Short mmCIF file of C-alpha atoms in Angstrom, two decimals:
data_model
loop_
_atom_site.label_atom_id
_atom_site.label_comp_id
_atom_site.label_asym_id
_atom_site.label_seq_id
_atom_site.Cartn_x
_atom_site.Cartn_y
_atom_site.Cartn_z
CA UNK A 1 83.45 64.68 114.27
CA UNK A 2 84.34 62.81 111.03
CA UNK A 3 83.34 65.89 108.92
CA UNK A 4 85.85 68.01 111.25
CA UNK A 5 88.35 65.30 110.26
CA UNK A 6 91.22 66.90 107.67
CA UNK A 7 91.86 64.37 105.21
CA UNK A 8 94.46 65.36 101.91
CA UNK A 9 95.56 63.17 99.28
CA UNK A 10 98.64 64.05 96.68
CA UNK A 11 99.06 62.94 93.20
CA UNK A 12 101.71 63.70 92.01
CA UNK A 13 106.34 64.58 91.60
CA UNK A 14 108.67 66.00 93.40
CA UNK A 15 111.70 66.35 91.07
CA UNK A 16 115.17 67.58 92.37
CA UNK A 17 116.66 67.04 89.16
CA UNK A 18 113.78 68.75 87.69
CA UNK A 19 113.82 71.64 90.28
CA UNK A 20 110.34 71.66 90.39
CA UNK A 21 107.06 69.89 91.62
CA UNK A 22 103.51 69.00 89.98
CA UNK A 23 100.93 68.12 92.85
CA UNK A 24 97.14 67.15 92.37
CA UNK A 25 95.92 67.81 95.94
CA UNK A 26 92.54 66.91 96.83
CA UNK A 27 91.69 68.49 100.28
CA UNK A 28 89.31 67.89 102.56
CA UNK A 29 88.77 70.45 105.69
CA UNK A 30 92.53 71.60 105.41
CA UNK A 31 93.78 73.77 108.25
CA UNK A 32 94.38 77.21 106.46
CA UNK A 33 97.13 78.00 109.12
CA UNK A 34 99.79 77.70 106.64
CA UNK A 35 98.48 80.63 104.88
CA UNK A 36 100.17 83.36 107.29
CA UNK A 37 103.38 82.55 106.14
CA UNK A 38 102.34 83.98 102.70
CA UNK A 39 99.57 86.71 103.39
CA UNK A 40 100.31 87.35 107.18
CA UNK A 41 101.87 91.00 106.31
CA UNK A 42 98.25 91.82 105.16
CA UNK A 43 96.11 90.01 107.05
CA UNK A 44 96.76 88.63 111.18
CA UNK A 45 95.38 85.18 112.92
CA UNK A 46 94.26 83.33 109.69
CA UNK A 47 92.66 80.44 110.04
CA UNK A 48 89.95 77.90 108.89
CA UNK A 49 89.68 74.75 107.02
CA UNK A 50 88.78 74.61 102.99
CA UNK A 51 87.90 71.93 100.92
CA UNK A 52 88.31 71.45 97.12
CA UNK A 53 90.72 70.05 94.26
CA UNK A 54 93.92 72.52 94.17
CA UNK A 55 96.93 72.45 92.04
CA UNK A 56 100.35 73.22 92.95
CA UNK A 57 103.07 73.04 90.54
CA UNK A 58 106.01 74.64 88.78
CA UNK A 59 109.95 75.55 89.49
CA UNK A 60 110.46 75.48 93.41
CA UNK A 61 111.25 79.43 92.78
CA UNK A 62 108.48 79.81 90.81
CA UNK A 63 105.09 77.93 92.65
CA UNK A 64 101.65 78.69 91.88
CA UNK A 65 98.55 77.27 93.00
CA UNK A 66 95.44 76.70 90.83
CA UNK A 67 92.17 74.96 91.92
CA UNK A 68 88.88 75.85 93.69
CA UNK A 69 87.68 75.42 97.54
CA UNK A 70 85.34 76.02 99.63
CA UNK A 71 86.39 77.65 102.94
CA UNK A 72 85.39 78.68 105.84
CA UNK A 73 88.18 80.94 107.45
CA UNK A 74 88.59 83.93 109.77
CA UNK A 75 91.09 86.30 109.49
CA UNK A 76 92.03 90.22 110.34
CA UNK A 77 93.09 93.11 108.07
CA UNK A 78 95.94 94.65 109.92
CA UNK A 79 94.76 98.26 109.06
CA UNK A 80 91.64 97.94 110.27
CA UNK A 81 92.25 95.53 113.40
CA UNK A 82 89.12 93.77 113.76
CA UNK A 83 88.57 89.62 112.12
CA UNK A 84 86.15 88.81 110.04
CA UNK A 85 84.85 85.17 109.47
CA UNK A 86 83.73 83.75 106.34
CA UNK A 87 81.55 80.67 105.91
CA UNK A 88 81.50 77.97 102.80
CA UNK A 89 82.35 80.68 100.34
CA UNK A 90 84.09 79.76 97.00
CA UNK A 91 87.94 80.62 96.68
CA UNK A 92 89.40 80.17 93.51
CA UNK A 93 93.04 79.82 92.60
CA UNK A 94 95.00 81.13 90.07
CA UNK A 95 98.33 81.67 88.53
CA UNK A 96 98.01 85.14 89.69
CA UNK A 97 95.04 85.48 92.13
CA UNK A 98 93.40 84.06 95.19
CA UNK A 99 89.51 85.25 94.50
CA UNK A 100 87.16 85.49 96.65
CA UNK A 101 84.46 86.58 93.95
CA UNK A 102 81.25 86.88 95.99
CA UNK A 103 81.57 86.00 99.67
CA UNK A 104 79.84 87.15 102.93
CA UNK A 105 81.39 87.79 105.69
CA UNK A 106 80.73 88.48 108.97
CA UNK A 107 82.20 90.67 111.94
CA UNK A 108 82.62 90.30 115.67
CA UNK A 109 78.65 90.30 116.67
CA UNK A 110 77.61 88.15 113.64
CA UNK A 111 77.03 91.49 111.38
CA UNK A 112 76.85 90.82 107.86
CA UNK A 113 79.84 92.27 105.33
CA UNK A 114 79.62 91.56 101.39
CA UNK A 115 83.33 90.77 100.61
CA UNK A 116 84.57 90.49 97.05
CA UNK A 117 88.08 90.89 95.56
CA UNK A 118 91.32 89.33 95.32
CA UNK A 119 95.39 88.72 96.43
CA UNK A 120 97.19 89.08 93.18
CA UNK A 121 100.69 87.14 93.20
CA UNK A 122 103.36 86.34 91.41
CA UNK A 123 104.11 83.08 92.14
CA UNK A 124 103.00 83.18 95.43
CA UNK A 125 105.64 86.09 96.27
CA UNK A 126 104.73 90.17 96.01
CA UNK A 127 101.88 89.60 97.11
CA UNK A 128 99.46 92.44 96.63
CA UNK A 129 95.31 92.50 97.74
CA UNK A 130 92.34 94.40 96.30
CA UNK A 131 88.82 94.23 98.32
CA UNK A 132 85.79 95.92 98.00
CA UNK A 133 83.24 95.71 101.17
CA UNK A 134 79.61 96.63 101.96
CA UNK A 135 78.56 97.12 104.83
CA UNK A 136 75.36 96.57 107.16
CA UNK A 137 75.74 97.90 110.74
CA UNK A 138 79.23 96.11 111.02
CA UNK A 139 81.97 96.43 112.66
CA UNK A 140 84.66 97.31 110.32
CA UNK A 141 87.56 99.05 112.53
CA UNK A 142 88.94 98.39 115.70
CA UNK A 143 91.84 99.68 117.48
CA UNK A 144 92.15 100.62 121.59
CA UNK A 145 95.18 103.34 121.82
CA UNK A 146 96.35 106.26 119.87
CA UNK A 147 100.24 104.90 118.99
CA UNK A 148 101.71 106.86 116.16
CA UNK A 149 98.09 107.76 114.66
CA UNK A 150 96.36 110.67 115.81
CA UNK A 151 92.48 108.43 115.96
CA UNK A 152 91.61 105.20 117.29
CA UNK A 153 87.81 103.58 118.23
CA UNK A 154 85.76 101.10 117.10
CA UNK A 155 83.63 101.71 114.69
CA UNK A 156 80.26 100.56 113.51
CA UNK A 157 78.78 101.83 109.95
CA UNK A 158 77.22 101.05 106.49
CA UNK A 159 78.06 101.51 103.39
CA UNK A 160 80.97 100.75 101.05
CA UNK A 161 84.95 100.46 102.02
CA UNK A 162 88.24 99.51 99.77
CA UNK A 163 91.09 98.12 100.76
CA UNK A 164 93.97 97.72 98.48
CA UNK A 165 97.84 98.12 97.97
CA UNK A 166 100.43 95.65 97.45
CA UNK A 167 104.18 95.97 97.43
CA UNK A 168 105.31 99.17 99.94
CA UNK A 169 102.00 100.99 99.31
CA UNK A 170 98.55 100.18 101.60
CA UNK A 171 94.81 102.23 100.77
CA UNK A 172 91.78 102.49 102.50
CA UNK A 173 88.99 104.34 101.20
CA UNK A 174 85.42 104.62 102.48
CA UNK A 175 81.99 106.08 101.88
CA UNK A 176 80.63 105.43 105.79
CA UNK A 177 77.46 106.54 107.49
CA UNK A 178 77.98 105.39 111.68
CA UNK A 179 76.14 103.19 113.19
CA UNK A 180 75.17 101.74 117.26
CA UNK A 181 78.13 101.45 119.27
CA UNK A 182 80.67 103.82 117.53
CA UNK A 183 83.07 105.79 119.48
CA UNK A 184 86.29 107.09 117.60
CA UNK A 185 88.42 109.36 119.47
CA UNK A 186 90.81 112.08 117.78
CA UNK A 187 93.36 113.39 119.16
CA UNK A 188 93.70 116.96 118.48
CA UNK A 189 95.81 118.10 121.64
CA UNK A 190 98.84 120.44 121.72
CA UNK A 191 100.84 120.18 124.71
CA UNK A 192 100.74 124.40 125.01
CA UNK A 193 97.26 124.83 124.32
CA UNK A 194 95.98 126.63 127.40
CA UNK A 195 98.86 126.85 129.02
CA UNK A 196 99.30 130.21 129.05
CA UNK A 197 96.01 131.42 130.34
CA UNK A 198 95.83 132.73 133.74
CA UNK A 199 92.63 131.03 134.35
CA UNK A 200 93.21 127.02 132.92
CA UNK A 201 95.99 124.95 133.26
CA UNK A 202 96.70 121.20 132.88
CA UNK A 203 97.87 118.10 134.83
CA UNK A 204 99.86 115.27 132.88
CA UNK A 205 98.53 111.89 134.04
CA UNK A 206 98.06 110.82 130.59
CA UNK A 207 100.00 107.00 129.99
CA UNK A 208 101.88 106.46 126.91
CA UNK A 209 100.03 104.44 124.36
CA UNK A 210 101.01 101.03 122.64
CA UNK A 211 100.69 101.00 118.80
CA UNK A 212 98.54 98.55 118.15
CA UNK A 213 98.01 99.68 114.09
CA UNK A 214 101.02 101.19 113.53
CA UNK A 215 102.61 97.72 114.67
CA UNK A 216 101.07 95.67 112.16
CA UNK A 217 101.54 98.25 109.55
CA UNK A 218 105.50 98.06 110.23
CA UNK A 219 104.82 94.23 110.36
CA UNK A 220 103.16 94.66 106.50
CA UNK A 221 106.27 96.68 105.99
CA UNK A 222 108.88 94.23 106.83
CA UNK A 223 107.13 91.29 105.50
CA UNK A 224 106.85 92.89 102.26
CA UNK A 225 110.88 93.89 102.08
CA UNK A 226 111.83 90.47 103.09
CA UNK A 227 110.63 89.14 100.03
CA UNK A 228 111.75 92.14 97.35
CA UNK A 229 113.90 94.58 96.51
CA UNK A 230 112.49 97.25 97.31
CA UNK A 231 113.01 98.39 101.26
CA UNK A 232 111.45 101.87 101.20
CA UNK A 233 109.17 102.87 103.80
CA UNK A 234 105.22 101.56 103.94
CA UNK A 235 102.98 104.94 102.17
CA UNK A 236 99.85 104.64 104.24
CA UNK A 237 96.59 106.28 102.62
CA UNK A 238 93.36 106.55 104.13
CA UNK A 239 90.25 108.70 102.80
CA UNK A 240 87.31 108.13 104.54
CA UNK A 241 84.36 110.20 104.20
CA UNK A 242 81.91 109.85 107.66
CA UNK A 243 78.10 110.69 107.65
CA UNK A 244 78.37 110.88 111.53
CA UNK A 245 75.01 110.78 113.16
CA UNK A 246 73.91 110.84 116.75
CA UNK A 247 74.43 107.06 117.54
CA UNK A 248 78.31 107.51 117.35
CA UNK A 249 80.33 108.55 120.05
CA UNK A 250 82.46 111.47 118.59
CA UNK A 251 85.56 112.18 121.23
CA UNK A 252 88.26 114.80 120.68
CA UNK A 253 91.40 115.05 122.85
CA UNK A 254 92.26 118.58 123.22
CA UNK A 255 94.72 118.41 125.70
CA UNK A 256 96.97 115.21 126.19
CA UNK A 257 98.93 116.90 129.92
CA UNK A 258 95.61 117.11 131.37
CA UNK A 259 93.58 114.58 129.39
CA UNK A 260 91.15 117.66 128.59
CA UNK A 261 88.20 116.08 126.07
CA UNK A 262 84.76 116.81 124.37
CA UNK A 263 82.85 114.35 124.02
CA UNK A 264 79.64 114.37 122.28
CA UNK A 265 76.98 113.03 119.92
CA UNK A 266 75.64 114.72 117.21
CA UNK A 267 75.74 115.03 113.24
CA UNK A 268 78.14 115.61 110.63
CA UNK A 269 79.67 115.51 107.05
CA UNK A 270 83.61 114.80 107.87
CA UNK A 271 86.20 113.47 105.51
CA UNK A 272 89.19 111.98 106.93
CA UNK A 273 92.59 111.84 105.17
CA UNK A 274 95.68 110.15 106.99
CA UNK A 275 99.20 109.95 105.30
CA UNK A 276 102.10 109.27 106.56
CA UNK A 277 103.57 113.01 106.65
CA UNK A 278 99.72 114.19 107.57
CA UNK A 279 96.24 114.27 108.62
CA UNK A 280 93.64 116.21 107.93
CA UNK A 281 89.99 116.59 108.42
CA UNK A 282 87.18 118.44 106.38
CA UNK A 283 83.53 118.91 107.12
CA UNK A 284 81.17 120.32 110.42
CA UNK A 285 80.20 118.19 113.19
CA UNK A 286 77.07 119.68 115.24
CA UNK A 287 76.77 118.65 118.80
CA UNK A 288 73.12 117.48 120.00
CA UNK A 289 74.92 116.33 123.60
CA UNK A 290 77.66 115.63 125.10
CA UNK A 291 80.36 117.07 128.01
CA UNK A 292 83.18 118.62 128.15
CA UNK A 293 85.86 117.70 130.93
CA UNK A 294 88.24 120.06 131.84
CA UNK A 295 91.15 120.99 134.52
CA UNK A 296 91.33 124.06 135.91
CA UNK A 297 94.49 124.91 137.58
CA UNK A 298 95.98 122.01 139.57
CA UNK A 299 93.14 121.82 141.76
CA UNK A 300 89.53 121.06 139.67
CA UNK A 301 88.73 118.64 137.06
CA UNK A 302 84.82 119.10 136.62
CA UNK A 303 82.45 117.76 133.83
CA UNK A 304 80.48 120.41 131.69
CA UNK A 305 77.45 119.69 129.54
CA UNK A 306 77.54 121.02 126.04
CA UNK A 307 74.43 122.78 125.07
CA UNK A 308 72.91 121.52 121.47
CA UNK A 309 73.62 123.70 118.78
CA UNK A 310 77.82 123.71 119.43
CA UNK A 311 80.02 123.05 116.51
CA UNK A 312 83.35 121.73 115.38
CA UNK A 313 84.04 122.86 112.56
CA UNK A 314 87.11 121.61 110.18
CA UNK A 315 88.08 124.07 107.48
CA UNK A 316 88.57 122.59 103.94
CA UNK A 317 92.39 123.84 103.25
CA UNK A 318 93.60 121.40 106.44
CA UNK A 319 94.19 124.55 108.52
CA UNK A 320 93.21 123.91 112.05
CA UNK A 321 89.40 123.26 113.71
CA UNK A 322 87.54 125.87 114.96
CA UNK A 323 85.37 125.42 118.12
CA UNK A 324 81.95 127.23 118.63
CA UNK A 325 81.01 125.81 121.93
CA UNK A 326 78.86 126.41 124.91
CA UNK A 327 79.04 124.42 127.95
CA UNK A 328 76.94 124.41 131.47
CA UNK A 329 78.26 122.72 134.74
CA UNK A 330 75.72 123.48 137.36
CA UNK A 331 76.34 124.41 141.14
CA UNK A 332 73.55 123.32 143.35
CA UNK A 333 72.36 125.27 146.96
CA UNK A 334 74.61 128.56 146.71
CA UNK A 335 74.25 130.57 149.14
CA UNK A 336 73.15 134.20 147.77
CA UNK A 337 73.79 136.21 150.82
CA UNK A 338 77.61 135.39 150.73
CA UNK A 339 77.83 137.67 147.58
CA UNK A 340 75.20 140.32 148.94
CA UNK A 341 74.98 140.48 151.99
CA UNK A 342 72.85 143.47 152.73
CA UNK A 343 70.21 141.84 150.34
CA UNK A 344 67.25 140.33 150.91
CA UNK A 345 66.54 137.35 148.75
CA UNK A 346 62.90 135.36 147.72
CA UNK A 347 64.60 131.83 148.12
CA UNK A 348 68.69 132.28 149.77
CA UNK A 349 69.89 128.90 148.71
CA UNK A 350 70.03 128.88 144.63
CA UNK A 351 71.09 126.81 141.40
CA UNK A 352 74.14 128.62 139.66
CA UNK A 353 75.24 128.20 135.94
CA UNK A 354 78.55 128.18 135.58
CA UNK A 355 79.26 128.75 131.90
CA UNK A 356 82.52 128.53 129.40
CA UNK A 357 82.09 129.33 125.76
CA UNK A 358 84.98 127.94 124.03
CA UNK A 359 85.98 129.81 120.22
CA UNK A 360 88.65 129.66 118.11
CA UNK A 361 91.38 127.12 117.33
CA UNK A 362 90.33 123.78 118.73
CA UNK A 363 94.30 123.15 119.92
CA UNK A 364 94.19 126.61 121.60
CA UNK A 365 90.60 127.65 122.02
CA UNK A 366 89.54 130.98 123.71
CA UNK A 367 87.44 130.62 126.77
CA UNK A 368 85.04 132.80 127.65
CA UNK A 369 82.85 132.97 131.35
CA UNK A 370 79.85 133.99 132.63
CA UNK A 371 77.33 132.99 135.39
CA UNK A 372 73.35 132.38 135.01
CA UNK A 373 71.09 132.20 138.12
CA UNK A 374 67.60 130.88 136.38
CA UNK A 375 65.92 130.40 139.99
CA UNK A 376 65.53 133.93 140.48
CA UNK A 377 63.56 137.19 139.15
CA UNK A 378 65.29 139.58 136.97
CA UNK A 379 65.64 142.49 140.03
CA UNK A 380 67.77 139.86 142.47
CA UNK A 381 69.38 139.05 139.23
CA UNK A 382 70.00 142.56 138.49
CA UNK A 383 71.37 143.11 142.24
CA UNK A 384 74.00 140.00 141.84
CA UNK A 385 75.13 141.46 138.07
CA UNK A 386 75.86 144.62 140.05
CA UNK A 387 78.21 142.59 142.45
CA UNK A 388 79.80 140.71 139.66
CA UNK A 389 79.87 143.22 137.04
CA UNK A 390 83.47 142.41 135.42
CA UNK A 391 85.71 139.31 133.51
CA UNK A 392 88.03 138.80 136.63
CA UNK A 393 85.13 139.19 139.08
CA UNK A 394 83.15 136.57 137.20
CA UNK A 395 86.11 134.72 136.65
CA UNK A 396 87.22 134.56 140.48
CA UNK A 397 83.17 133.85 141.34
CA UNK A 398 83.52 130.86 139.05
CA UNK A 399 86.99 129.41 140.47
CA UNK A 400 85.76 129.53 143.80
CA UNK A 401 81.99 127.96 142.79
CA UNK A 402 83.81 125.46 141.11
CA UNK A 403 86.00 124.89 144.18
CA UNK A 404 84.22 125.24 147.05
CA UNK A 405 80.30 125.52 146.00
CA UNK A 406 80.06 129.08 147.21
CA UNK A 407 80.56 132.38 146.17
CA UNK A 408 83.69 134.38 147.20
CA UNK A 409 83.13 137.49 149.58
#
């Protein structure tokens, strides 16, 4: 309990007449609470205790700090909304930095996270941050709701991130392959898409998000006019470039009325870049599994497996994704003799395939039917093709397997 125990002592003046201050300040497990009212724009919940000689001195307009610590702290980077704790690292003070030159941190589950870089300042005001990370299997964003962005998830990678800005600009670059217990969802939804289509239409039950990121980016914002001249709005820039792989949860919203998804794992080369006028995405993702839930009409909402070998593909000019995708969602015990009567069957009660092939633009994709019976011999399949030989026959077959379980007669 003792070495819990903050102890500080001062050397030092105070000078009114002076306008200014000189302090020698030995500390000793110092709560680091204080430090939100400075860096809190960039960085949430700080907190800790540090230990070292520090100076503070100069005008009472002008203060700077000057010393070395060690500290063990834990604090969150509002743009990527997840903390990260340090443990007896070095922090050094200057006139115009606070350096933390080669620390480890570590995220949420105790991952490791190679932190180096700095908060320049001038005199403890315009505060501006530069920090290079690597990454082992961490945890390095976090957010739970779409807000004003168009992704959100948590996600788990390694490899190298930098985070940087100052003043009414904020960057985030990465290089990131995914890791165990990613899921990011994008939402690529168009209130029309679909809509039109005789077949497929959507049901709005979707709530309306908070804005978790966007909130502490406006919170950067403000914070950083409050203390300059210069009130024009926060320019958000993000490149990341993903190595997806098959551990990663990869969700797309393609409909936001009906709450229409695909989600799937699989592999990919995608580059993200968010602005505040735009995003785009680059690259192929190729699904290995996954489903796809959709709503058809007002009256179904079923669950289709994608088949391996489907593809997302984002087109390099930021034009819109393209869909290649095949998905199963299979009807068990059909009755055969409800489509064909007058037939005689090896086995009556059958497994039926009902299949949509999605193409074309991912916020209005093209959807395509057909049925597969793969319980039965090619002449019983021949005598149901002949029964269900056209699009609106196959389509009404589906409707009502989807509906009901049974064919229509």
């Amino acid at each position: 309990e003792a070495d819990t125990l903050a102890q500080t002592h001062v050397i030092g003046f105070v000078s009114p007449q002076q306008k200014g201050l000189d302090l020698n300040i030995n500390t000793r497990n110092t709560n680091l609470a204080f430090l939100n009212s400075f860096i809190g724009g960039i960085f949430a919940d700080v907190s800790g205790r540090a230990t070292g000689p520090i100076r503070l001195h100069g005008p009472f307009k002008a203060l700077n700090l000057e010393g070395k610590a060690i500290a063990s702290a834990s604090l969150k980077p509002r743009i990527l909304n997840t903390p990260f704790r340090i443990e007896n690292d070095s922090v050094i003070l200057t006139t115009e930095a606070i350096s933390l030159p080669h620390a480890t941190a570590f995220d949420i589950d105790g991952n490791p996270i190679r932190l180096s870089g700095k908060l320049t300042h001038t005199n403890l005001k315009n505060m501006g941050y530069d920090f290079n990370l690597n990454l082992d299997r961490a945890c390095f964003y976090h957010t739970t709701e779409y807000g004003d962005m168009p992704f959100y998830g948590k996600i788990y990678g390694s490899g190298n991130a930098h985070l940087y800005g100052g003043g009414n600009e904020l960057h985030l670059s990465g290089d990131i392959r995914t890791e165990q217990g990613t899921t990011f969802y994008y939402n690529m939804s168009a209130p029309t898409s679909l809509t039109d289509n005789n077949f497929i239409t959507f049901i709005d039950r979707t709530p309306r998000p908070q804005q978790i990121v966007v909130d502490n980016l406006k919170l950067f914002q403000r914070t950083q006019e409050e203390g300059e001249e210069d009130s024009s709005p926060l320019q958000v820039d993000i490149t990341a470039r993903i190595d997806a792989t098959p551990n990663a949860n990869i969700v797309v919203l393609m409909d936001s009325h009906s709450n229409d998804n695909i989600s799937a794992y699989g592999s990919g080369d995608i580059t993200i870049h968010y602005t505040n006028e735009s995003t785009t995405l680059n690259g192929e993702y190729t699904i290995e599994s996954g489903y796809y839930d959709m709503s058809i009409e007002n009256l179904i909402q079923k669950r289709f497996h994608l088949q391996s070998g489907s593809t997302v593909k984002f087109p390099d000019n930021g034009g819109e994704a393209e869909l290649d995708l095949k998905a199963i969602y299979t009807v068990n015990s059909v009755l055969l003799s409800d489509l064909v009567p007058e037939a005689s069957f090896n086995q009556n009660s059958v497994k039926v395939d009902c299949i949509i092939k999605m193409s074309g633009k991912l916020n209005a994709p093209v959807p395509d039917f057909d049925l597969e019976l793969p319980t039965i011999n090619d002449e019983e399949k021949q005598l149901v093709r002949s029964a269900i030989s056209t699009d609106e026959q196959i389509r009404t077959q589906i409707l009502y397997l989807l509906l009901l379980g049974k064919f229509y007669t």
